[in-house]
CSV table of C-alpha atoms and ligand atoms in Angstrom, one decimal:
chain,number,residue,atom,x,y,z
D,14,MET,CA,-6.3,-86.4,79.8
D,15,GLU,CA,-3.1,-83.5,79.6
D,16,ILE,CA,-4.1,-80.6,77.2
D,17,MET,CA,-1.2,-78.9,75.5
D,18,VAL,CA,-1.3,-75.5,73.8
D,19,ALA,CA,0.9,-74.7,71.5
D,20,ARG,CA,3.3,-71.6,72.4
D,21,TYR,CA,2.3,-69.6,69.7
D,22,ALA,CA,-1.6,-69.9,68.6
D,23,GLY,CA,-4.3,-67.8,67.5
D,24,PHE,CA,-4.4,-64.2,65.9
D,25,CYS,CA,-1.0,-62.7,65.1
D,26,PHE,CA,0.0,-59.2,64.7
D,27,GLY,CA,-0.9,-58.1,60.9
D,28,VAL,CA,-4.6,-59.8,61.8
D,29,GLU,CA,-5.0,-57.9,65.1
D,30,ARG,CA,-3.7,-54.5,63.6
D,31,ALA,CA,-6.2,-55.5,60.7
D,32,ILE,CA,-9.2,-56.0,62.8
D,33,ASP,CA,-8.6,-52.8,64.9
D,34,ILE,CA,-7.9,-50.4,61.7
D,35,VAL,CA,-11.7,-52.1,61.0
D,36,LYS,CA,-13.1,-50.7,64.1
D,37,ASP,CA,-11.2,-47.2,63.9
D,38,ALA,CA,-12.7,-46.7,60.8
D,39,ALA,CA,-15.7,-47.8,61.7
D,40,LYS,CA,-16.2,-45.3,64.3
D,41,GLU,CA,-14.6,-42.4,61.7
D,42,TYR,CA,-16.8,-43.2,58.6
D,43,SER,CA,-20.4,-44.2,57.5
D,44,SER,CA,-21.1,-47.0,55.3
D,45,VAL,CA,-17.3,-48.9,56.1
D,46,VAL,CA,-17.2,-52.4,53.7
D,47,THR,CA,-14.0,-54.5,53.7
D,48,PHE,CA,-12.5,-55.0,49.9
D,49,GLY,CA,-12.8,-59.3,50.3
D,50,PRO,CA,-12.9,-60.7,54.1
D,51,ILE,CA,-11.1,-58.7,56.3
D,52,ILE,CA,-9.2,-62.1,57.6
D,53,HIS,CA,-10.1,-65.6,56.7
D,54,ASN,CA,-12.1,-66.4,59.6
D,55,PRO,CA,-16.1,-66.9,58.9
D,56,GLN,CA,-16.9,-66.1,62.8
D,57,VAL,CA,-14.7,-63.0,62.9
D,58,VAL,CA,-16.4,-61.8,59.5
D,59,GLY,CA,-20.0,-62.5,60.3
D,60,GLU,CA,-19.3,-60.3,63.7
D,61,LEU,CA,-17.8,-57.9,61.8
D,62,LYS,CA,-21.1,-57.9,59.3
D,63,ASP,CA,-23.6,-57.7,62.7
D,64,ALA,CA,-21.4,-54.3,63.9
D,65,GLY,CA,-22.1,-52.9,60.1
D,66,VAL,CA,-19.4,-53.2,58.1
D,67,ALA,CA,-20.2,-55.4,55.1
D,68,THR,CA,-17.7,-57.1,52.9
D,69,VAL,CA,-17.9,-56.4,48.9
D,70,LYS,CA,-16.7,-59.1,46.5
D,71,SER,CA,-16.3,-57.3,43.5
D,72,LEU,CA,-15.1,-53.6,42.1
D,73,ASP,CA,-18.5,-53.4,40.8
D,74,GLU,CA,-20.0,-53.2,44.1
D,75,VAL,CA,-18.1,-50.3,45.3
D,76,SER,CA,-19.3,-46.4,45.3
D,77,LYS,CA,-18.0,-42.9,46.3
D,78,ASP,CA,-20.3,-43.8,49.4
D,79,MET,CA,-18.0,-46.0,50.6
D,80,SER,CA,-14.9,-46.0,52.6
D,81,VAL,CA,-13.2,-49.5,51.4
D,82,VAL,CA,-10.6,-50.9,54.0
D,83,ILE,CA,-7.9,-53.4,52.2
D,84,ARG,CA,-8.1,-56.6,54.0
D,85,SER,CA,-5.1,-58.4,55.9
D,86,HIS,CA,-3.6,-60.5,52.6
D,87,GLY,CA,-3.4,-57.9,50.5
D,88,ILE,CA,-5.2,-57.0,46.9
D,89,GLU,CA,-4.0,-56.9,43.2
D,90,ARG,CA,-1.9,-53.6,42.2
D,91,LYS,CA,-5.1,-52.7,39.5
D,92,GLU,CA,-7.4,-53.5,42.3
D,93,ALA,CA,-6.2,-50.4,44.7
D,94,GLU,CA,-5.5,-48.4,41.8
D,95,PHE,CA,-9.1,-48.5,41.1
D,96,LEU,CA,-10.0,-48.4,44.7
D,97,ILE,CA,-8.4,-45.0,44.8
D,98,GLU,CA,-10.1,-43.7,42.0
D,99,ASN,CA,-13.6,-44.9,43.1
D,100,ALA,CA,-14.3,-45.2,46.5
D,101,GLY,CA,-15.0,-42.6,48.5
D,102,ASN,CA,-12.0,-43.6,51.4
D,103,VAL,CA,-9.6,-45.9,51.2
D,104,VAL,CA,-8.1,-47.5,54.6
D,105,ASP,CA,-5.5,-49.7,54.1
D,106,ALA,CA,-5.2,-53.1,56.2
D,107,ALA,CA,-3.2,-55.1,54.4
D,108,CYS,CA,-0.4,-56.4,56.8
D,109,PRO,CA,2.8,-55.1,56.6
D,110,PHE,CA,4.3,-58.5,55.9
D,111,VAL,CA,2.0,-59.0,52.9
D,112,LYS,CA,3.5,-55.3,51.6
D,113,LYS,CA,7.1,-56.5,51.7
D,114,ALA,CA,6.1,-59.3,49.9
D,115,GLN,CA,4.4,-56.9,47.4
D,116,ARG,CA,7.6,-54.6,46.9
D,117,ALA,CA,10.2,-58.0,46.9
D,118,ALA,CA,8.1,-58.8,43.8
D,119,ALA,CA,8.5,-55.2,42.1
D,120,ARG,CA,12.0,-55.4,43.1
D,121,LEU,CA,12.6,-58.7,42.0
D,122,SER,CA,10.8,-58.1,38.5
D,123,LYS,CA,13.3,-55.4,38.5
D,124,SER,CA,16.5,-57.6,38.2
D,125,CYS,CA,16.0,-60.9,37.5
D,126,ASP,CA,15.1,-62.9,33.7
D,127,TYR,CA,12.2,-65.1,35.7
D,128,ILE,CA,10.5,-65.2,39.2
D,129,VAL,CA,9.0,-68.3,40.8
D,130,ILE,CA,6.8,-67.6,43.8
D,131,LEU,CA,5.9,-70.7,46.4
D,132,GLY,CA,2.6,-70.7,46.9
D,133,GLU,CA,-1.3,-71.1,45.9
D,134,SER,CA,-2.0,-69.9,42.7
D,135,ASP,CA,-5.5,-68.9,43.0
D,136,HIS,CA,-5.1,-67.6,46.9
D,137,PRO,CA,-5.9,-63.8,47.1
D,138,GLU,CA,-2.2,-63.5,48.7
D,139,VAL,CA,-0.6,-65.0,45.9
D,140,LYS,CA,-2.8,-63.0,43.2
D,141,GLY,CA,-1.8,-59.6,45.1
D,142,ILE,CA,2.1,-60.3,45.0
D,143,VAL,CA,2.1,-61.4,41.5
D,144,SER,CA,0.1,-58.7,40.1
D,145,TYR,CA,3.7,-56.8,41.0
D,146,ILE,CA,5.6,-58.8,38.4
D,147,ASP,CA,6.4,-57.2,35.1
D,148,ILE,CA,8.4,-60.4,34.0
D,149,PRO,CA,7.5,-64.1,32.9
D,150,TYR,CA,6.8,-65.9,36.6
D,151,LYS,CA,5.9,-69.4,37.7
D,152,VAL,CA,3.6,-70.2,41.2
D,153,ILE,CA,4.5,-73.6,42.6
D,154,GLU,CA,3.3,-75.2,45.5
D,155,SER,CA,6.2,-78.0,45.9
D,156,ALA,CA,9.9,-78.1,45.8
D,157,GLU,CA,9.6,-81.1,43.1
D,158,GLU,CA,8.0,-78.7,40.9
D,159,VAL,CA,11.2,-76.9,40.1
D,160,ASP,CA,12.6,-79.9,38.4
D,161,ALA,CA,10.3,-78.7,35.3
D,162,LEU,CA,11.6,-75.7,35.0
D,163,ASP,CA,14.2,-74.3,32.5
D,164,TYR,CA,17.8,-73.2,33.1
D,165,VAL,CA,17.6,-69.2,33.2
D,166,GLU,CA,20.7,-66.7,34.0
D,167,LYS,CA,18.6,-65.0,37.1
D,168,TYR,CA,16.0,-66.3,38.7
D,169,GLY,CA,14.0,-64.7,41.6
D,170,PHE,CA,12.4,-66.7,44.4
D,171,LEU,CA,9.8,-65.4,47.4
D,172,ALA,CA,7.0,-66.8,48.6
D,173,GLN,CA,3.1,-66.5,50.0
D,174,THR,CA,3.5,-65.0,53.6
D,175,THR,CA,2.1,-68.3,54.9
D,176,GLN,CA,4.2,-71.0,53.6
D,177,SER,CA,6.2,-74.1,55.2
D,178,ILE,CA,9.7,-72.5,55.9
D,179,SER,CA,11.1,-76.2,54.7
D,180,ILE,CA,9.8,-76.4,51.5
D,181,PHE,CA,11.1,-73.1,50.9
D,182,GLU,CA,14.3,-73.7,51.5
D,183,LYS,CA,14.1,-77.3,49.9
D,184,SER,CA,13.0,-75.1,46.7
D,185,ALA,CA,15.6,-72.9,46.9
D,186,GLU,CA,18.1,-75.4,46.9
D,187,LYS,CA,16.9,-76.9,43.5
D,188,LEU,CA,16.5,-73.7,42.0
D,189,LYS,CA,20.0,-72.6,42.9
D,190,GLN,CA,20.8,-75.8,40.5
D,191,LYS,CA,18.7,-74.1,37.6
D,192,CYS,CA,20.5,-70.6,37.0
D,193,SER,CA,23.6,-68.9,37.5
D,194,GLU,CA,22.5,-66.5,40.3
D,195,LEU,CA,19.2,-66.8,42.5
D,196,SER,CA,18.5,-63.8,44.2
D,197,ILE,CA,16.1,-64.8,47.5
D,198,ALA,CA,13.6,-62.7,49.1
D,199,ARG,CA,12.7,-64.1,52.7
D,200,THR,CA,8.9,-63.1,52.5
D,201,ILE,CA,7.2,-66.0,54.8
D,202,CYS,CA,6.5,-63.9,58.1
D,203,SER,CA,7.8,-64.9,61.2
D,204,ALA,CA,4.2,-65.3,62.7
D,205,THR,CA,3.6,-68.4,60.4
D,206,GLU,CA,7.4,-69.4,61.2
D,207,LYS,CA,6.4,-69.1,65.0
D,208,ARG,CA,2.9,-71.0,65.1
D,209,GLN,CA,4.1,-74.0,62.7
D,210,GLU,CA,7.1,-74.2,64.6
D,211,ALA,CA,5.3,-74.9,67.7
D,212,ALA,CA,2.4,-76.5,66.6
D,213,ILE,CA,4.9,-79.2,65.3
D,214,GLU,CA,6.1,-79.0,68.8
D,215,VAL,CA,2.8,-80.2,70.3
D,216,ALA,CA,2.0,-82.5,67.7
D,217,SER,CA,5.2,-84.9,68.0
D,218,LYS,CA,3.9,-85.2,71.9
D,219,VAL,CA,0.5,-86.1,71.5
D,220,GLU,CA,-2.1,-88.5,70.4
D,221,VAL,CA,-4.8,-86.0,69.4
D,222,MET,CA,-4.4,-82.8,67.8
D,223,ILE,CA,-7.1,-79.9,66.8
D,224,VAL,CA,-6.4,-77.3,64.8
D,225,VAL,CA,-8.8,-74.3,64.9
D,226,GLY,CA,-9.6,-71.7,62.5
D,227,GLY,CA,-10.8,-70.7,59.0
D,228,LYS,CA,-11.1,-73.6,56.4
D,229,ASN,CA,-10.2,-70.8,54.1
D,230,SER,CA,-7.3,-70.1,55.8
D,231,ALA,CA,-3.7,-70.4,54.0
D,232,ASN,CA,-1.8,-70.6,57.2
D,233,THR,CA,-4.7,-72.6,59.0
D,234,THR,CA,-4.5,-75.5,56.7
D,235,ARG,CA,-0.7,-75.2,56.6
D,236,LEU,CA,-0.6,-75.7,60.1
D,237,TYR,CA,-3.0,-79.1,59.8
D,238,HIS,CA,-0.6,-80.7,57.2
D,239,LEU,CA,2.4,-80.1,59.0
D,240,CYS,CA,0.6,-81.6,62.5
D,241,LYS,CA,-1.0,-84.2,60.4
D,242,GLU,CA,2.0,-85.6,59.1
D,243,ILE,CA,3.2,-85.6,62.6
D,244,CYS,CA,0.1,-86.8,64.6
D,245,PRO,CA,-2.2,-88.7,62.0
D,246,HIS,CA,-5.0,-88.1,64.4
D,247,THR,CA,-5.1,-84.4,63.4
D,248,TYR,CA,-8.2,-82.8,62.9
D,249,HIS,CA,-8.9,-78.7,61.8
D,250,ILE,CA,-12.1,-77.4,63.2
D,251,GLU,CA,-13.8,-73.9,62.8
D,252,THR,CA,-15.5,-74.1,66.1
D,253,VAL,CA,-16.4,-76.5,69.0
D,254,SER,CA,-19.3,-77.8,67.0
D,255,GLU,CA,-17.0,-80.1,64.6
D,256,LEU,CA,-15.8,-81.7,67.8
D,257,SER,CA,-17.3,-85.2,69.6
D,258,VAL,CA,-16.4,-87.3,72.2
D,259,GLU,CA,-15.6,-90.4,70.1
D,260,MET,CA,-12.7,-88.2,69.2
D,261,PHE,CA,-10.9,-88.3,72.7
D,262,GLN,CA,-11.9,-91.3,73.7
D,263,ASN,CA,-8.8,-93.5,75.6
D,264,ILE,CA,-6.8,-90.4,74.4
D,265,SER,CA,-4.5,-89.5,77.1
D,266,LYS,CA,-2.5,-86.5,75.4
D,267,VAL,CA,-5.0,-83.6,73.4
D,268,GLY,CA,-2.8,-80.9,71.5
D,269,LEU,CA,-4.3,-77.5,70.2
D,270,THR,CA,-3.2,-75.2,68.4
D,271,ALA,CA,-4.5,-72.3,65.9
D,272,GLY,CA,-4.2,-70.2,63.1
D,273,ALA,CA,-3.1,-66.8,63.0
D,274,SER,CA,-6.7,-65.7,61.9
D,275,THR,CA,-8.1,-67.3,64.9
D,276,PRO,CA,-9.5,-65.7,67.7
D,277,VAL,CA,-8.4,-66.5,71.2
D,278,TYR,CA,-12.0,-67.1,71.9
D,279,LEU,CA,-12.8,-69.8,69.9
D,280,LEU,CA,-9.1,-72.0,70.9
D,281,GLU,CA,-10.4,-71.3,74.7
D,282,LYS,CA,-14.1,-72.9,73.9
D,283,VAL,CA,-12.1,-75.9,72.2
D,284,ARG,CA,-10.4,-76.5,75.7
D,285,GLU,CA,-13.0,-75.9,77.6
D,286,TYR,CA,-15.0,-78.6,75.7
D,287,ILE,CA,-12.1,-81.0,75.7
D,288,LEU,CA,-11.7,-80.3,79.4
D,289,GLU,CA,-15.3,-81.0,80.2
D,290,VAL,CA,-15.0,-84.6,78.2
D,291,ALA,CA,-12.0,-85.6,80.1
D,292,ARG,CA,-14.6,-85.3,83.7
K,304,SF4,S1,0.1,-64.6,59.2
K,304,SF4,FE1,2.0,-63.1,59.0
K,304,SF4,S2,1.8,-62.0,57.3
K,304,SF4,FE2,-0.7,-63.0,57.8
K,304,SF4,S3,-1.4,-61.1,58.7
K,304,SF4,FE3,-0.4,-62.4,60.3
K,304,SF4,S4,1.3,-61.4,60.3
K,304,SF4,FE4,0.6,-60.6,58.5
């Protein structure tokens, strides 16, 4: 059996950076917590918890004796203001690409009549981005949703960092027909773009595709859906325990990829399992 691993898979720059920042903070301060899970990977969050870094889920839990680390996918403007006032220390581990999207939202908010964001409205990153918008806006999940929008003088358009490039471009084309002027902020991060392209390339050549990463991870779920469109036998798993021998029966080519919040060792365990099955 041949195993093809996507050229870009696993931890991205923003996730590695966030984990390094948490570990450094844990050395420097006592009582370090993250505000929300630092990344969307339950295994990594569990490891940090074992190392003494807990996760707080609401602002009510924050106190002056805590050093609070802002998660990789950012927080809302009011939450950041609250932490500065009420936490002992605030350590910002938000990914620079997420911060760029937040700044773009604030900028478009000053120059446009209405803003459209391609993303998942209930995702914490999107909640953070829209918190910087002071004018009417709408979060869309597909290009088709643009059809229902009214004509305005000037639309602003941006995306959650982990969205699909092709849906973004399709939505932008449709939005151009809905306004006199369209101001676009390209906020999909390069790590997402590279992982999507590499995953699609592998999925088009294999019979079974395995996508490893948190079920709560937007970028991993996006990889899964993109691969599933090309390779019907695509599975989204968090750990090797979700695999079974039956998945690989009579299969000669298997593809592997992992979301940007997935540590490489989890991907490696999956590869070892498949090699074992193939023996
Ligand atoms: S996927 Fe992109 S935006 Fe998200 S943490 Fe990684 S580099 Fe940053």
